Short mmCIF file of C-alpha atoms in Angstrom, two decimals:
data_model
loop_
_atom_site.label_atom_id
_atom_site.label_comp_id
_atom_site.label_asym_id
_atom_site.label_seq_id
_atom_site.Cartn_x
_atom_site.Cartn_y
_atom_site.Cartn_z
CA MET A 1 -22.51 -7.01 -55.89
CA ALA A 2 -25.32 -8.35 -53.98
CA ALA A 3 -23.22 -9.69 -51.09
CA SER A 4 -21.42 -5.99 -50.72
CA ARG A 5 -24.88 -4.61 -50.34
CA ALA A 6 -25.03 -7.15 -47.75
CA LEU A 7 -22.05 -6.87 -45.74
CA GLY A 8 -22.88 -3.12 -46.36
CA ALA A 9 -25.77 -3.28 -44.99
CA VAL A 10 -24.61 -4.82 -41.62
CA VAL A 11 -21.85 -3.21 -40.96
CA GLY A 12 -24.07 0.49 -41.37
CA GLY A 13 -26.45 -1.68 -38.68
CA LEU A 14 -23.79 -2.68 -36.86
CA LEU A 15 -22.58 1.21 -36.42
CA ALA A 16 -26.36 2.39 -36.06
CA ALA A 17 -26.85 0.48 -33.13
CA GLY A 18 -23.62 0.82 -31.52
CA ALA A 19 -23.67 4.96 -31.66
CA ALA A 20 -28.15 4.02 -30.23
CA VAL A 21 -26.08 2.46 -27.36
CA ALA A 22 -23.24 4.68 -26.76
CA ALA A 23 -26.29 7.22 -26.78
CA TYR A 24 -28.32 5.82 -24.51
CA ALA A 25 -25.26 5.15 -22.27
CA THR A 26 -24.30 9.03 -22.33
CA ALA A 27 -27.69 10.30 -21.91
CA VAL A 28 -30.23 8.69 -20.87
CA GLU A 29 -29.43 5.97 -18.12
CA PRO A 30 -26.72 8.21 -15.97
CA ARG A 31 -30.28 10.45 -15.46
CA ALA A 32 -32.29 7.10 -14.81
CA PHE A 33 -31.60 7.69 -10.73
CA ARG A 34 -33.28 5.08 -9.07
CA ILE A 35 -33.91 3.98 -5.06
CA ARG A 36 -33.01 0.77 -3.93
CA THR A 37 -34.36 -0.45 -1.05
CA GLU A 38 -33.22 -3.47 2.01
CA THR A 39 -34.14 -4.45 4.73
CA LEU A 40 -31.28 -6.18 7.19
CA PRO A 41 -32.39 -7.55 10.77
CA ILE A 42 -29.45 -6.70 12.65
CA LEU A 43 -31.21 -3.91 15.89
CA PRO A 44 -31.86 -5.45 19.10
CA GLU A 45 -34.75 -7.29 19.99
CA ALA A 46 -36.38 -4.22 21.16
CA ALA A 47 -35.80 -1.41 18.67
CA ARG A 48 -37.56 0.68 16.70
CA PRO A 49 -36.58 0.40 13.50
CA ILE A 50 -34.26 3.08 11.61
CA THR A 51 -34.06 4.39 7.95
CA VAL A 52 -30.89 4.72 6.53
CA LEU A 53 -30.08 6.22 3.45
CA HIS A 54 -26.59 5.20 1.80
CA LEU A 55 -25.63 7.64 -0.15
CA ALA A 56 -21.80 6.70 -2.89
CA ASP A 57 -20.09 8.09 -5.55
CA ILE A 58 -22.27 11.71 -6.25
CA HIS A 59 -19.03 12.80 -8.21
CA LEU A 60 -20.84 15.92 -8.69
CA ALA A 61 -20.13 18.56 -11.06
CA PRO A 62 -21.92 22.40 -10.06
CA TRP A 63 -24.03 21.69 -13.90
CA GLN A 64 -25.35 18.46 -13.06
CA ASP A 65 -28.91 20.17 -12.25
CA ALA A 66 -31.58 16.88 -12.59
CA LYS A 67 -28.65 15.42 -10.50
CA LEU A 68 -29.16 18.07 -7.85
CA ASP A 69 -33.04 17.86 -7.64
CA TRP A 70 -33.19 14.19 -7.35
CA LEU A 71 -29.53 14.20 -4.35
CA GLN A 72 -32.22 17.28 -2.62
CA GLY A 73 -35.19 15.32 -3.95
CA LEU A 74 -33.83 12.15 -0.78
CA ALA A 75 -34.74 14.34 1.82
CA THR A 76 -38.60 12.85 1.30
CA VAL A 77 -36.90 8.96 2.63
CA GLU A 78 -36.77 10.78 5.76
CA PRO A 79 -34.32 9.03 7.16
CA ASP A 80 -33.22 8.36 10.42
CA LEU A 81 -29.20 8.17 9.78
CA ILE A 82 -27.09 8.84 6.09
CA VAL A 83 -24.06 6.74 5.34
CA ASN A 84 -21.79 8.78 2.57
CA THR A 85 -19.15 6.08 1.49
CA GLY A 86 -17.06 8.68 -0.66
CA ASP A 87 -16.30 10.11 -4.12
CA SER A 88 -18.68 13.38 -3.83
CA LEU A 89 -17.08 15.94 -4.93
CA GLY A 90 -16.73 15.57 -8.68
CA HIS A 91 -15.23 18.92 -10.03
CA ALA A 92 -12.95 21.49 -7.91
CA ALA A 93 -15.77 23.97 -8.12
CA ALA A 94 -18.47 20.85 -6.72
CA LEU A 95 -18.33 21.95 -3.26
CA PRO A 96 -20.53 25.27 -2.65
CA VAL A 97 -23.42 23.52 -4.60
CA LEU A 98 -22.49 19.74 -3.10
CA ALA A 99 -23.36 21.50 0.60
CA ASP A 100 -26.58 23.35 -0.36
CA ALA A 101 -27.65 20.63 -2.01
CA LEU A 102 -27.33 18.00 1.21
CA GLN A 103 -28.72 21.33 3.42
CA VAL A 104 -32.28 18.87 3.20
CA PHE A 105 -30.36 16.67 5.56
CA ARG A 106 -29.21 19.20 8.28
CA GLY A 107 -29.92 17.08 11.66
CA VAL A 108 -29.92 14.36 10.31
CA PRO A 109 -27.62 12.40 12.10
CA GLY A 110 -24.39 10.44 9.40
CA PHE A 111 -21.14 9.06 9.08
CA PHE A 112 -19.00 9.51 5.84
CA VAL A 113 -15.75 8.21 5.16
CA HIS A 114 -13.58 9.14 1.60
CA GLY A 115 -12.86 8.41 -1.32
CA SER A 116 -9.31 10.10 -3.69
CA ASN A 117 -12.22 12.49 -5.43
CA ASP A 118 -13.00 13.32 -2.75
CA VAL A 119 -9.73 15.19 -2.01
CA HIS A 120 -8.22 14.96 -6.04
CA GLY A 121 -9.94 16.55 -8.80
CA PRO A 122 -10.93 14.13 -11.95
CA GLN A 123 -8.45 13.15 -14.55
CA LEU A 124 -8.36 12.39 -17.88
CA LYS A 125 -7.95 8.90 -18.23
CA ASN A 126 -8.64 6.27 -21.47
CA PRO A 127 -11.42 4.74 -20.03
CA LEU A 128 -10.99 1.13 -21.97
CA ARG A 129 -8.31 1.27 -18.92
CA TYR A 130 -10.15 -0.16 -16.49
CA PHE A 131 -10.36 -3.42 -18.55
CA ILE A 132 -7.01 -4.20 -17.34
CA GLY A 133 -7.11 -4.05 -13.99
CA PRO A 134 -7.96 -1.34 -10.88
CA SER A 135 -7.37 2.60 -12.10
CA GLN A 136 -3.96 4.08 -10.97
CA GLN A 137 -3.83 7.65 -10.27
CA ARG A 138 -1.55 9.39 -13.83
CA ARG A 139 1.92 9.67 -12.26
CA ASP A 140 2.89 12.48 -15.39
CA ALA A 141 0.31 14.44 -14.44
CA PRO A 142 -0.51 16.98 -11.47
CA LEU A 143 -2.35 16.27 -8.78
CA GLU A 144 -5.64 18.67 -8.46
CA ARG A 145 -6.16 19.41 -4.69
CA LEU A 146 -9.87 20.00 -3.18
CA ASP A 147 -10.68 21.38 -0.24
CA VAL A 148 -10.70 18.40 1.52
CA ALA A 149 -11.46 20.90 5.23
CA GLY A 150 -13.89 22.28 3.66
CA LEU A 151 -15.62 19.34 2.68
CA GLU A 152 -15.27 18.19 6.03
CA ARG A 153 -16.57 21.27 6.90
CA ALA A 154 -19.59 20.95 5.25
CA TYR A 155 -20.40 17.90 6.84
CA ALA A 156 -20.11 18.36 9.89
CA GLU A 157 -22.32 21.20 10.07
CA LEU A 158 -25.28 18.35 8.80
CA GLY A 159 -23.98 16.36 11.77
CA TRP A 160 -22.07 14.35 10.09
CA LEU A 161 -19.58 12.48 11.86
CA ASP A 162 -16.19 11.14 10.13
CA LEU A 163 -14.88 7.85 10.44
CA ASN A 164 -12.48 7.80 7.43
CA ASN A 165 -9.90 5.49 9.66
CA THR A 166 -11.94 6.00 13.51
CA ALA A 167 -14.76 5.05 14.88
CA ARG A 168 -17.71 6.89 16.69
CA ALA A 169 -20.90 6.40 17.75
CA VAL A 170 -24.52 8.39 17.56
CA GLU A 171 -28.14 7.17 19.18
CA VAL A 172 -30.63 6.59 16.84
CA ARG A 173 -34.25 6.44 18.24
CA GLY A 174 -33.38 5.19 21.28
CA THR A 175 -30.86 2.87 20.01
CA THR A 176 -26.49 3.85 20.24
CA ILE A 177 -24.68 2.71 16.65
CA ALA A 178 -21.34 2.22 16.07
CA GLY A 179 -19.68 3.24 13.16
CA PHE A 180 -15.94 2.33 11.82
CA GLY A 181 -14.17 2.62 8.55
CA VAL A 182 -11.05 3.42 6.55
CA SER A 183 -10.11 5.95 3.54
CA ASP A 184 -10.10 4.90 0.76
CA ALA A 185 -8.43 1.63 0.58
CA HIS A 186 -7.89 2.23 -3.45
CA ARG A 187 -5.29 4.25 -2.87
CA ASP A 188 -3.59 2.37 0.48
CA TRP A 189 -5.13 5.40 2.57
CA ASP A 190 -6.91 2.89 4.55
CA ARG A 191 -5.20 2.58 8.00
CA LEU A 192 -7.36 -0.01 9.66
CA ASP A 193 -4.81 -0.60 13.67
CA GLU A 194 -6.28 2.93 13.88
CA THR A 195 -9.52 1.51 12.78
CA GLU A 196 -9.19 -1.28 15.51
CA ALA A 197 -7.58 0.84 18.03
CA ALA A 198 -10.46 4.03 18.45
CA LEU A 199 -13.51 0.71 18.15
CA SER A 200 -11.67 -0.58 21.04
CA ARG A 201 -11.58 2.55 23.04
CA MET A 202 -14.96 3.32 21.90
CA ARG A 203 -16.44 -0.12 22.78
CA LYS A 204 -14.76 0.21 26.34
CA ALA A 205 -16.07 3.49 27.13
CA LEU A 206 -19.70 2.63 26.33
CA GLY A 207 -20.03 -1.10 27.16
CA ALA A 208 -20.43 -3.56 24.68
CA ASP A 209 -23.90 -3.79 25.83
CA ALA A 210 -24.40 0.11 24.93
CA ILE A 211 -24.23 -0.70 21.25
CA GLY A 212 -27.58 -1.66 19.11
CA ALA A 213 -25.27 -2.49 16.04
CA THR A 214 -21.88 -1.24 14.32
CA LEU A 215 -21.69 -0.55 10.92
CA GLY A 216 -18.84 -0.78 9.23
CA MET A 217 -17.86 1.50 6.31
CA THR A 218 -15.20 1.51 2.94
CA HIS A 219 -15.77 3.31 0.05
CA ALA A 220 -13.47 0.87 -1.68
CA PRO A 221 -14.38 -3.00 -1.10
CA TYR A 222 -10.90 -4.77 -1.59
CA ARG A 223 -11.00 -7.93 0.65
CA ARG A 224 -8.65 -7.48 2.80
CA ILE A 225 -10.60 -4.21 3.86
CA LEU A 226 -14.41 -7.09 4.10
CA ASP A 227 -12.34 -9.19 6.06
CA ALA A 228 -11.22 -7.00 8.28
CA PHE A 229 -14.31 -5.44 9.19
CA VAL A 230 -15.47 -9.06 9.66
CA ASP A 231 -13.32 -10.04 12.39
CA LEU A 232 -13.58 -6.31 13.85
CA GLY A 233 -17.64 -7.16 13.92
CA ALA A 234 -19.59 -5.17 11.74
CA ASP A 235 -23.52 -6.33 12.01
CA ALA A 236 -23.13 -4.72 8.23
CA ILE A 237 -20.53 -3.59 5.90
CA LEU A 238 -21.46 -0.24 3.82
CA ALA A 239 -19.52 0.25 0.15
CA GLY A 240 -19.63 2.54 -2.64
CA HIS A 241 -16.42 2.90 -5.89
CA THR A 242 -17.05 0.33 -8.03
CA HIS A 243 -20.54 2.05 -9.96
CA GLY A 244 -21.69 -1.08 -10.32
CA GLY A 245 -19.13 -2.12 -12.97
CA GLN A 246 -20.35 0.84 -14.43
CA VAL A 247 -20.76 -1.85 -17.71
CA ARG A 248 -22.49 -4.52 -17.13
CA VAL A 249 -23.47 -7.19 -19.67
CA PRO A 250 -27.36 -7.97 -19.54
CA GLY A 251 -28.47 -9.92 -17.22
CA GLY A 252 -25.13 -10.77 -16.22
CA HIS A 253 -22.73 -9.80 -13.83
CA ALA A 254 -20.05 -5.90 -13.48
CA ILE A 255 -17.68 -7.04 -16.46
CA VAL A 256 -15.11 -4.78 -13.60
CA THR A 257 -15.44 -3.98 -10.16
CA ASN A 258 -12.12 -1.22 -10.30
CA CYS A 259 -10.74 -3.57 -6.98
CA ASP A 260 -10.63 -7.16 -6.27
CA ILE A 261 -14.02 -7.31 -4.77
CA PRO A 262 -15.43 -10.51 -7.00
CA ARG A 263 -17.75 -9.55 -9.41
CA GLU A 264 -20.89 -10.79 -8.82
CA GLN A 265 -20.80 -8.67 -5.21
CA ALA A 266 -19.93 -5.64 -6.42
CA SER A 267 -23.41 -4.23 -6.88
CA GLY A 268 -26.19 -5.48 -4.51
CA LEU A 269 -26.25 -6.61 -1.08
CA SER A 270 -24.62 -9.41 -0.29
CA THR A 271 -22.86 -11.59 2.59
CA TRP A 272 -19.48 -11.75 3.12
CA ARG A 273 -17.67 -14.30 4.75
CA HIS A 274 -14.39 -14.73 6.55
CA ASP A 275 -12.51 -16.76 8.57
CA GLY A 276 -15.95 -18.55 9.86
CA ARG A 277 -17.43 -15.20 10.18
CA GLU A 278 -19.90 -13.48 7.76
CA ALA A 279 -21.50 -10.04 7.55
CA PRO A 280 -24.20 -8.29 4.87
CA LEU A 281 -23.24 -6.26 2.67
CA ASN A 282 -24.35 -3.76 0.61
CA VAL A 283 -22.32 -1.72 -2.15
CA SER A 284 -24.01 0.71 -4.06
CA GLN A 285 -23.51 1.84 -7.48
CA GLY A 286 -23.56 4.67 -6.97
CA ILE A 287 -25.55 8.09 -7.93
CA GLY A 288 -22.90 9.48 -10.33
CA ALA A 289 -19.67 8.89 -12.90
CA SER A 290 -15.93 11.10 -13.85
CA ILE A 291 -16.93 13.97 -15.49
CA TYR A 292 -14.15 11.63 -18.51
CA ALA A 293 -16.30 8.99 -18.04
CA PRO A 294 -20.15 10.47 -17.74
CA PHE A 295 -21.54 6.64 -18.88
CA ARG A 296 -23.28 4.08 -17.63
CA LEU A 297 -24.91 0.50 -19.15
CA GLY A 298 -26.94 -1.35 -17.09
CA THR A 299 -25.66 -0.03 -14.09
CA PRO A 300 -27.96 3.33 -13.19
CA PRO A 301 -27.56 5.56 -10.58
CA GLU A 302 -28.45 4.72 -7.35
CA ALA A 303 -29.48 5.75 -3.50
CA VAL A 304 -30.20 2.91 -1.52
CA VAL A 305 -32.18 3.28 1.64
CA VAL A 306 -31.87 0.41 3.88
CA SER A 307 -34.04 -0.35 6.25
CA LEU A 308 -32.57 -1.70 9.79
CA VAL A 309 -34.90 -3.58 12.29
CA PRO A 310 -34.28 -5.96 14.57
CA ARG A 311 -33.28 -9.29 15.03
CA ARG A 312 -35.22 -11.98 14.23
CA ILE A 313 -35.64 -14.46 17.36
CA GLY A 314 -35.41 -18.37 16.16
#
């Protein structure tokens, strides 16, 4: 009898602990927004520093007031350039709310690429399937087409340039920043040949000496994309998609990445190396998550402020 009571107490304690963790992961950490800061010495020697605000995986639903308030509060960062690596939408009705919230950044130049959630509405999935490999679209479920053209118009009105499978350039604080990117590699929408051709044309038009730094952007940081970006001469690469694993063992790496990037590089700043070349890689944990998997554990939502500064000499 005593043993039975003891076992019952243990089981009860485990259930209570599990309930507490679940409550924290769904009600607390998803609202524990933070700003991560990084510094990259990639600009020419005489260039003025540039503050880049990296936004990723907003996954906005129109009722998420806390997220909206925090997103608008990022204007206090006073960015010189904004990079949005996709999955901004999380609901079919989110576009007008997102467009209104982003007005605080009107006039700040930016680049953007899309994630699949900017094109299709979220699907109900079993979150446990993420533990057996990258997510797949359900073939038996109709895809809700979102207003991609409207999203792109909203970005264009802010002054942001489309880098989906192409390359563009913008002058920021006296330095020409070249950007190139791909559409969502997680859905095989990337067209690296088109990106490479556009980047080559831009470099010829501007002149290699006129470009102060080159940024590569992808929603999903698949190895093939990162390898290609290093080969194309990116001075830095920015990505999202992983949500930092969304669930992380305390003190450890992401359990899953939802792509093929090594788990230890699923979030934060690291270095990507390929064929003797390398580039700093910043993977954001992102600001939101799917409305059908609204949890985070050990991976608080974030925006990243990346300070671009002159290269170190010697």
